[in-house]
Protein backbone atom coordinates (compact mmCIF):
# COMPACT_ATOMS: atom_id res chain seq x y z
CA UNK A 1 0.00 0.00 0.00
CA UNK A 2 2.79 2.38 0.89
CA UNK A 3 4.32 1.73 -2.51
CA UNK A 4 1.09 2.58 -4.37
CA UNK A 5 0.66 6.06 -2.81
CA UNK A 6 3.96 7.42 -4.05
CA UNK A 7 3.27 6.02 -7.52
CA UNK A 8 -0.13 7.69 -7.63
CA UNK A 9 1.38 10.97 -6.60
CA UNK A 10 3.92 10.70 -9.38
CA UNK A 11 1.15 10.12 -11.94
CA UNK A 12 -0.89 13.10 -10.72
CA UNK A 13 2.05 15.50 -10.62
CA UNK A 14 2.14 16.32 -14.37
CA UNK A 15 -1.60 16.91 -14.42
CA UNK A 16 -1.39 19.25 -11.43
CA UNK A 17 1.50 21.06 -13.03
CA UNK A 18 -0.42 21.58 -16.27
CA UNK A 19 -3.44 22.77 -14.31
CA UNK A 20 -1.34 25.43 -12.61
CA UNK A 21 0.35 26.61 -15.81
CA UNK A 22 -2.82 26.59 -18.03
CA UNK A 23 -4.64 29.65 -16.50
CA UNK A 24 -1.59 31.85 -17.15
CA UNK A 25 -2.37 32.07 -20.90
CA UNK A 26 -5.77 33.91 -20.78
CA UNK A 27 -4.30 36.99 -19.04
CA UNK A 28 -1.89 37.30 -21.96
CA UNK A 29 -4.86 37.43 -24.34
CA UNK A 30 -6.59 39.93 -22.14
CA UNK A 31 -3.48 42.03 -22.08
CA UNK A 32 -3.27 41.81 -25.84
CA UNK A 33 -6.92 42.84 -26.20
CA UNK A 34 -6.41 45.71 -23.79
CA UNK A 35 -3.35 46.85 -25.70
CA UNK A 36 -5.26 46.62 -28.99
CA UNK A 37 -8.13 48.66 -27.58
CA UNK A 38 -5.73 51.26 -26.24
CA UNK A 39 -3.94 51.41 -29.59
CA UNK A 40 -7.19 51.72 -31.51
CA UNK A 41 -8.74 54.27 -29.16
CA UNK A 42 -6.49 57.25 -30.11
CA UNK A 43 -7.51 56.88 -33.80
CA UNK A 44 -10.94 58.38 -33.04
CA UNK A 45 -9.67 61.78 -31.88
CA UNK A 46 -7.41 61.96 -34.95
CA UNK A 47 -10.38 61.36 -37.24
CA UNK A 48 -12.39 63.89 -35.26
CA UNK A 49 -9.59 66.44 -35.62
CA UNK A 50 -9.36 65.88 -39.37
CA UNK A 51 -13.14 66.25 -39.63
CA UNK A 52 -13.00 69.43 -37.58
CA UNK A 53 -10.24 70.82 -39.81
CA UNK A 54 -12.23 69.94 -42.89
CA UNK A 55 -15.27 71.61 -41.33
CA UNK A 56 -13.26 74.76 -40.67
CA UNK A 57 -11.89 74.86 -44.24
CA UNK A 58 -15.29 74.31 -45.86
CA UNK A 59 -16.78 77.72 -44.94
CA UNK A 60 -13.64 79.45 -46.24
CA UNK A 61 -14.00 77.64 -49.54
CA UNK A 62 -17.66 78.62 -49.72
CA UNK A 63 -16.84 82.22 -48.91
CA UNK A 64 -14.20 82.24 -51.66
CA UNK A 65 -16.72 80.84 -54.15
CA UNK A 66 -19.27 83.48 -53.14
CA UNK A 67 -16.66 86.22 -53.52
CA UNK A 68 -15.82 85.03 -57.03
CA UNK A 69 -19.47 84.99 -58.01
CA UNK A 70 -20.06 88.64 -57.06
CA UNK A 71 -21.13 90.83 -60.05
CA UNK A 72 -18.72 93.49 -61.42
CA UNK A 73 -18.90 96.98 -59.98
CA UNK A 74 -20.80 99.79 -61.69
CA UNK A 75 -17.51 101.51 -62.51
CA UNK A 76 -16.30 98.41 -64.32
CA UNK A 77 -19.55 98.20 -66.27
CA UNK A 78 -19.36 101.88 -67.23
CA UNK A 79 -15.77 101.50 -68.37
CA UNK A 80 -16.69 98.42 -70.41
CA UNK A 81 -19.65 100.26 -71.97
CA UNK A 82 -17.45 103.25 -72.85
CA UNK A 83 -14.90 100.97 -74.48
CA UNK A 84 -17.63 99.28 -76.53
CA UNK A 85 -19.00 102.64 -77.68
CA UNK A 86 -15.49 103.81 -78.60
CA UNK A 87 -14.85 100.59 -80.56
CA UNK A 88 -18.22 101.00 -82.31
CA UNK A 89 -17.37 104.59 -83.31
CA UNK A 90 -13.92 103.54 -84.52
CA UNK A 91 -15.47 100.75 -86.60
CA UNK A 92 -18.04 103.17 -88.05
CA UNK A 93 -15.30 105.68 -88.91
CA UNK A 94 -13.25 103.01 -90.63
CA UNK A 95 -16.15 101.98 -92.88
CA UNK A 96 -15.75 104.46 -95.76
CA UNK A 97 -17.12 103.27 -99.07
CA UNK A 98 -14.93 103.06 -102.19
CA UNK A 99 -16.84 106.06 -103.60
CA UNK A 100 -16.10 108.14 -100.49
CA UNK A 101 -12.43 107.15 -100.60
CA UNK A 102 -12.33 108.25 -104.25
CA UNK A 103 -13.78 111.64 -103.25
CA UNK A 104 -11.15 111.99 -100.51
CA UNK A 105 -8.38 111.56 -103.10
CA UNK A 106 -9.61 114.69 -104.90
CA UNK A 107 -9.50 116.95 -101.82
CA UNK A 108 -6.95 119.78 -102.02
CA UNK A 109 -4.88 119.83 -98.84
CA UNK A 110 -2.55 122.27 -97.17
CA UNK A 111 -3.02 125.95 -96.28
CA UNK A 112 -5.61 127.43 -98.65
CA UNK A 113 -5.97 131.21 -98.90
CA UNK A 114 -9.48 132.69 -98.91
CA UNK A 115 -10.95 136.16 -99.36
CA UNK A 116 -10.65 138.89 -96.71
CA UNK A 117 -7.27 137.52 -95.60
CA UNK A 118 -8.67 134.36 -94.08
CA UNK A 119 -7.33 130.85 -94.68
CA UNK A 120 -8.27 127.23 -94.14
CA UNK A 121 -5.78 124.51 -93.31
CA UNK A 122 -6.79 121.02 -94.48
CA UNK A 123 -4.70 118.06 -93.33
CA UNK A 124 -5.46 114.35 -93.88
CA UNK A 125 -5.82 112.17 -90.80
CA UNK A 126 -2.96 109.61 -90.94
CA UNK A 127 -4.83 107.29 -88.57
CA UNK A 128 -8.05 107.30 -90.59
CA UNK A 129 -7.48 107.50 -94.36
CA UNK A 130 -10.17 109.49 -96.15
CA UNK A 131 -10.84 111.91 -93.27
CA UNK A 132 -9.46 115.40 -92.70
CA UNK A 133 -8.72 117.95 -90.00
CA UNK A 134 -10.07 121.30 -91.22
CA UNK A 135 -9.16 124.31 -89.13
CA UNK A 136 -8.64 128.04 -89.18
CA UNK A 137 -9.07 131.10 -87.01
CA UNK A 138 -11.90 130.36 -84.56
CA UNK A 139 -12.82 126.90 -85.87
CA UNK A 140 -11.60 123.34 -85.98
CA UNK A 141 -13.49 120.47 -87.61
CA UNK A 142 -13.05 116.78 -88.33
CA UNK A 143 -14.57 116.04 -91.73
CA UNK A 144 -15.46 113.03 -93.84
CA UNK A 145 -16.26 112.85 -97.58
CA UNK A 146 -19.87 112.77 -98.73
CA UNK A 147 -21.07 111.80 -102.22
CA UNK A 148 -22.97 114.46 -104.21
CA UNK A 149 -25.07 114.34 -107.36
CA UNK A 150 -23.27 117.38 -108.86
CA UNK A 151 -19.85 115.76 -108.62
CA UNK A 152 -18.48 118.49 -106.34
CA UNK A 153 -16.15 117.47 -103.52
CA UNK A 154 -17.99 117.73 -100.21
CA UNK A 155 -16.65 117.21 -96.69
CA UNK A 156 -18.84 117.29 -93.61
CA UNK A 157 -18.53 117.46 -89.84
CA UNK A 158 -22.01 116.26 -88.91
CA UNK A 159 -21.62 117.06 -85.21
CA UNK A 160 -20.62 120.68 -85.76
CA UNK A 161 -22.80 121.13 -88.87
CA UNK A 162 -19.78 122.32 -90.90
CA UNK A 163 -19.50 121.72 -94.66
CA UNK A 164 -16.58 122.21 -97.04
CA UNK A 165 -17.51 122.49 -100.73
CA UNK A 166 -14.78 122.24 -103.37
CA UNK A 167 -15.37 122.83 -107.08
CA UNK A 168 -12.90 123.24 -109.93
CA UNK A 169 -11.97 126.93 -109.39
CA UNK A 170 -12.75 127.65 -105.71
CA UNK A 171 -13.91 126.29 -102.35
CA UNK A 172 -16.15 127.46 -99.53
CA UNK A 173 -16.59 126.64 -95.83
CA UNK A 174 -19.94 127.17 -94.16
CA UNK A 175 -21.67 126.24 -90.94
CA UNK A 176 -25.21 125.05 -91.55
CA UNK A 177 -26.11 125.16 -87.86
CA UNK A 178 -25.09 128.81 -87.62
CA UNK A 179 -26.41 129.53 -91.12
CA UNK A 180 -23.30 131.45 -92.23
CA UNK A 181 -20.27 131.24 -94.51
CA UNK A 182 -17.06 131.02 -92.53
CA UNK A 183 -14.66 131.23 -95.51
CA UNK A 184 -15.33 131.98 -99.18
CA UNK A 185 -13.42 132.23 -102.44
CA UNK A 186 -10.81 129.82 -101.10
CA UNK A 187 -8.30 128.70 -103.76
CA UNK A 188 -5.56 126.11 -103.74
CA UNK A 189 -2.75 126.43 -106.31
CA UNK A 190 -4.63 124.00 -108.59
CA UNK A 191 -7.81 126.06 -108.31
CA UNK A 192 -5.93 129.29 -109.02
CA UNK A 193 -4.71 127.74 -112.29
CA UNK A 194 -8.25 126.72 -113.26
CA UNK A 195 -9.64 130.16 -112.31
CA UNK A 196 -7.08 131.92 -114.50
CA UNK A 197 -7.85 129.59 -117.40
CA UNK A 198 -11.54 130.39 -117.04
CA UNK A 199 -10.77 134.13 -117.14
CA UNK A 200 -8.75 133.72 -120.31
CA UNK A 201 -11.32 131.48 -121.94
CA UNK A 202 -14.72 132.15 -120.38
CA UNK A 203 -17.19 129.34 -120.94
CA UNK A 204 -19.78 130.08 -123.58
CA UNK A 205 -23.08 131.22 -122.18
CA UNK A 206 -26.17 129.27 -123.10
CA UNK A 207 -27.68 132.51 -124.36
CA UNK A 208 -24.77 132.90 -126.80
CA UNK A 209 -25.65 129.60 -128.50
CA UNK A 210 -27.78 130.37 -131.61
CA UNK A 211 -29.53 127.08 -131.22
CA UNK A 212 -31.01 128.22 -127.92
CA UNK A 213 -32.54 131.45 -129.36
GROMACS .gro file of C-alpha atoms in nm:
model
  213
    1UNK     CA    1   0.000   0.000   0.000
    2UNK     CA    2   0.279   0.238   0.089
    3UNK     CA    3   0.432   0.173  -0.251
    4UNK     CA    4   0.109   0.258  -0.437
    5UNK     CA    5   0.066   0.606  -0.281
    6UNK     CA    6   0.396   0.742  -0.405
    7UNK     CA    7   0.327   0.602  -0.752
    8UNK     CA    8  -0.013   0.769  -0.763
    9UNK     CA    9   0.138   1.097  -0.660
   10UNK     CA   10   0.392   1.070  -0.938
   11UNK     CA   11   0.115   1.012  -1.194
   12UNK     CA   12  -0.089   1.310  -1.072
   13UNK     CA   13   0.205   1.550  -1.062
   14UNK     CA   14   0.214   1.632  -1.437
   15UNK     CA   15  -0.160   1.691  -1.442
   16UNK     CA   16  -0.139   1.925  -1.143
   17UNK     CA   17   0.150   2.106  -1.303
   18UNK     CA   18  -0.042   2.158  -1.627
   19UNK     CA   19  -0.344   2.277  -1.431
   20UNK     CA   20  -0.134   2.543  -1.261
   21UNK     CA   21   0.035   2.661  -1.581
   22UNK     CA   22  -0.282   2.659  -1.803
   23UNK     CA   23  -0.464   2.965  -1.650
   24UNK     CA   24  -0.159   3.185  -1.715
   25UNK     CA   25  -0.237   3.207  -2.090
   26UNK     CA   26  -0.577   3.391  -2.078
   27UNK     CA   27  -0.430   3.699  -1.904
   28UNK     CA   28  -0.189   3.730  -2.196
   29UNK     CA   29  -0.486   3.743  -2.434
   30UNK     CA   30  -0.659   3.993  -2.214
   31UNK     CA   31  -0.348   4.203  -2.208
   32UNK     CA   32  -0.327   4.181  -2.584
   33UNK     CA   33  -0.692   4.284  -2.620
   34UNK     CA   34  -0.641   4.571  -2.379
   35UNK     CA   35  -0.335   4.685  -2.570
   36UNK     CA   36  -0.526   4.662  -2.899
   37UNK     CA   37  -0.813   4.866  -2.758
   38UNK     CA   38  -0.573   5.126  -2.624
   39UNK     CA   39  -0.394   5.141  -2.959
   40UNK     CA   40  -0.719   5.172  -3.151
   41UNK     CA   41  -0.874   5.427  -2.916
   42UNK     CA   42  -0.649   5.725  -3.011
   43UNK     CA   43  -0.751   5.688  -3.380
   44UNK     CA   44  -1.094   5.838  -3.304
   45UNK     CA   45  -0.967   6.178  -3.188
   46UNK     CA   46  -0.741   6.196  -3.495
   47UNK     CA   47  -1.038   6.136  -3.724
   48UNK     CA   48  -1.239   6.389  -3.526
   49UNK     CA   49  -0.959   6.644  -3.562
   50UNK     CA   50  -0.936   6.588  -3.937
   51UNK     CA   51  -1.314   6.625  -3.963
   52UNK     CA   52  -1.300   6.943  -3.758
   53UNK     CA   53  -1.024   7.082  -3.981
   54UNK     CA   54  -1.223   6.994  -4.289
   55UNK     CA   55  -1.527   7.161  -4.133
   56UNK     CA   56  -1.326   7.476  -4.067
   57UNK     CA   57  -1.189   7.486  -4.424
   58UNK     CA   58  -1.529   7.431  -4.586
   59UNK     CA   59  -1.678   7.772  -4.494
   60UNK     CA   60  -1.364   7.945  -4.624
   61UNK     CA   61  -1.400   7.764  -4.954
   62UNK     CA   62  -1.766   7.862  -4.972
   63UNK     CA   63  -1.684   8.222  -4.891
   64UNK     CA   64  -1.420   8.224  -5.166
   65UNK     CA   65  -1.672   8.084  -5.415
   66UNK     CA   66  -1.927   8.348  -5.314
   67UNK     CA   67  -1.666   8.622  -5.352
   68UNK     CA   68  -1.582   8.503  -5.703
   69UNK     CA   69  -1.947   8.499  -5.801
   70UNK     CA   70  -2.006   8.864  -5.706
   71UNK     CA   71  -2.113   9.083  -6.005
   72UNK     CA   72  -1.872   9.349  -6.142
   73UNK     CA   73  -1.890   9.698  -5.998
   74UNK     CA   74  -2.080   9.979  -6.169
   75UNK     CA   75  -1.751  10.151  -6.251
   76UNK     CA   76  -1.630   9.841  -6.432
   77UNK     CA   77  -1.955   9.820  -6.627
   78UNK     CA   78  -1.936  10.188  -6.723
   79UNK     CA   79  -1.577  10.150  -6.837
   80UNK     CA   80  -1.669   9.842  -7.041
   81UNK     CA   81  -1.965  10.026  -7.197
   82UNK     CA   82  -1.745  10.325  -7.285
   83UNK     CA   83  -1.490  10.097  -7.448
   84UNK     CA   84  -1.763   9.928  -7.653
   85UNK     CA   85  -1.900  10.264  -7.768
   86UNK     CA   86  -1.549  10.381  -7.860
   87UNK     CA   87  -1.485  10.059  -8.056
   88UNK     CA   88  -1.822  10.100  -8.231
   89UNK     CA   89  -1.737  10.459  -8.331
   90UNK     CA   90  -1.392  10.354  -8.452
   91UNK     CA   91  -1.547  10.075  -8.660
   92UNK     CA   92  -1.804  10.317  -8.805
   93UNK     CA   93  -1.530  10.568  -8.891
   94UNK     CA   94  -1.325  10.301  -9.063
   95UNK     CA   95  -1.615  10.198  -9.288
   96UNK     CA   96  -1.575  10.446  -9.576
   97UNK     CA   97  -1.712  10.327  -9.907
   98UNK     CA   98  -1.493  10.306 -10.219
   99UNK     CA   99  -1.684  10.606 -10.360
  100UNK     CA  100  -1.610  10.814 -10.049
  101UNK     CA  101  -1.243  10.715 -10.060
  102UNK     CA  102  -1.233  10.825 -10.425
  103UNK     CA  103  -1.378  11.164 -10.325
  104UNK     CA  104  -1.115  11.199 -10.051
  105UNK     CA  105  -0.838  11.156 -10.310
  106UNK     CA  106  -0.961  11.469 -10.490
  107UNK     CA  107  -0.950  11.695 -10.182
  108UNK     CA  108  -0.695  11.978 -10.202
  109UNK     CA  109  -0.488  11.983  -9.884
  110UNK     CA  110  -0.255  12.227  -9.717
  111UNK     CA  111  -0.302  12.595  -9.628
  112UNK     CA  112  -0.561  12.743  -9.865
  113UNK     CA  113  -0.597  13.121  -9.890
  114UNK     CA  114  -0.948  13.269  -9.891
  115UNK     CA  115  -1.095  13.616  -9.936
  116UNK     CA  116  -1.065  13.889  -9.671
  117UNK     CA  117  -0.727  13.752  -9.560
  118UNK     CA  118  -0.867  13.436  -9.408
  119UNK     CA  119  -0.733  13.085  -9.468
  120UNK     CA  120  -0.827  12.723  -9.414
  121UNK     CA  121  -0.578  12.451  -9.331
  122UNK     CA  122  -0.679  12.102  -9.448
  123UNK     CA  123  -0.470  11.806  -9.333
  124UNK     CA  124  -0.546  11.435  -9.388
  125UNK     CA  125  -0.582  11.217  -9.080
  126UNK     CA  126  -0.296  10.961  -9.094
  127UNK     CA  127  -0.483  10.729  -8.857
  128UNK     CA  128  -0.805  10.730  -9.059
  129UNK     CA  129  -0.748  10.750  -9.436
  130UNK     CA  130  -1.017  10.949  -9.615
  131UNK     CA  131  -1.084  11.191  -9.327
  132UNK     CA  132  -0.946  11.540  -9.270
  133UNK     CA  133  -0.872  11.795  -9.000
  134UNK     CA  134  -1.007  12.130  -9.122
  135UNK     CA  135  -0.916  12.431  -8.913
  136UNK     CA  136  -0.864  12.804  -8.918
  137UNK     CA  137  -0.907  13.110  -8.701
  138UNK     CA  138  -1.190  13.036  -8.456
  139UNK     CA  139  -1.282  12.690  -8.587
  140UNK     CA  140  -1.160  12.334  -8.598
  141UNK     CA  141  -1.349  12.047  -8.761
  142UNK     CA  142  -1.305  11.678  -8.833
  143UNK     CA  143  -1.457  11.604  -9.173
  144UNK     CA  144  -1.546  11.303  -9.384
  145UNK     CA  145  -1.626  11.285  -9.758
  146UNK     CA  146  -1.987  11.277  -9.873
  147UNK     CA  147  -2.107  11.180 -10.222
  148UNK     CA  148  -2.297  11.446 -10.421
  149UNK     CA  149  -2.507  11.434 -10.736
  150UNK     CA  150  -2.327  11.738 -10.886
  151UNK     CA  151  -1.985  11.576 -10.862
  152UNK     CA  152  -1.848  11.849 -10.634
  153UNK     CA  153  -1.615  11.747 -10.352
  154UNK     CA  154  -1.799  11.773 -10.021
  155UNK     CA  155  -1.665  11.721  -9.669
  156UNK     CA  156  -1.884  11.729  -9.361
  157UNK     CA  157  -1.853  11.746  -8.984
  158UNK     CA  158  -2.201  11.626  -8.891
  159UNK     CA  159  -2.162  11.706  -8.521
  160UNK     CA  160  -2.062  12.068  -8.576
  161UNK     CA  161  -2.280  12.113  -8.887
  162UNK     CA  162  -1.978  12.232  -9.090
  163UNK     CA  163  -1.950  12.172  -9.466
  164UNK     CA  164  -1.658  12.221  -9.704
  165UNK     CA  165  -1.751  12.249 -10.073
  166UNK     CA  166  -1.478  12.224 -10.337
  167UNK     CA  167  -1.537  12.283 -10.708
  168UNK     CA  168  -1.290  12.324 -10.993
  169UNK     CA  169  -1.197  12.693 -10.939
  170UNK     CA  170  -1.275  12.765 -10.571
  171UNK     CA  171  -1.391  12.629 -10.235
  172UNK     CA  172  -1.615  12.746  -9.953
  173UNK     CA  173  -1.659  12.664  -9.583
  174UNK     CA  174  -1.994  12.717  -9.416
  175UNK     CA  175  -2.167  12.624  -9.094
  176UNK     CA  176  -2.521  12.505  -9.155
  177UNK     CA  177  -2.611  12.516  -8.786
  178UNK     CA  178  -2.509  12.881  -8.762
  179UNK     CA  179  -2.641  12.953  -9.112
  180UNK     CA  180  -2.330  13.145  -9.223
  181UNK     CA  181  -2.027  13.124  -9.451
  182UNK     CA  182  -1.706  13.102  -9.253
  183UNK     CA  183  -1.466  13.123  -9.551
  184UNK     CA  184  -1.533  13.198  -9.918
  185UNK     CA  185  -1.342  13.223 -10.244
  186UNK     CA  186  -1.081  12.982 -10.110
  187UNK     CA  187  -0.830  12.870 -10.376
  188UNK     CA  188  -0.556  12.611 -10.374
  189UNK     CA  189  -0.275  12.643 -10.631
  190UNK     CA  190  -0.463  12.400 -10.859
  191UNK     CA  191  -0.781  12.606 -10.831
  192UNK     CA  192  -0.593  12.929 -10.902
  193UNK     CA  193  -0.471  12.774 -11.229
  194UNK     CA  194  -0.825  12.672 -11.326
  195UNK     CA  195  -0.964  13.016 -11.231
  196UNK     CA  196  -0.708  13.192 -11.450
  197UNK     CA  197  -0.785  12.959 -11.740
  198UNK     CA  198  -1.154  13.039 -11.704
  199UNK     CA  199  -1.077  13.413 -11.714
  200UNK     CA  200  -0.875  13.372 -12.031
  201UNK     CA  201  -1.132  13.148 -12.194
  202UNK     CA  202  -1.472  13.215 -12.038
  203UNK     CA  203  -1.719  12.934 -12.094
  204UNK     CA  204  -1.978  13.008 -12.358
  205UNK     CA  205  -2.308  13.122 -12.218
  206UNK     CA  206  -2.617  12.927 -12.310
  207UNK     CA  207  -2.768  13.251 -12.436
  208UNK     CA  208  -2.477  13.290 -12.680
  209UNK     CA  209  -2.565  12.960 -12.850
  210UNK     CA  210  -2.778  13.037 -13.161
  211UNK     CA  211  -2.953  12.708 -13.122
  212UNK     CA  212  -3.101  12.822 -12.792
  213UNK     CA  213  -3.254  13.145 -12.936
   0.00000   0.00000   0.00000
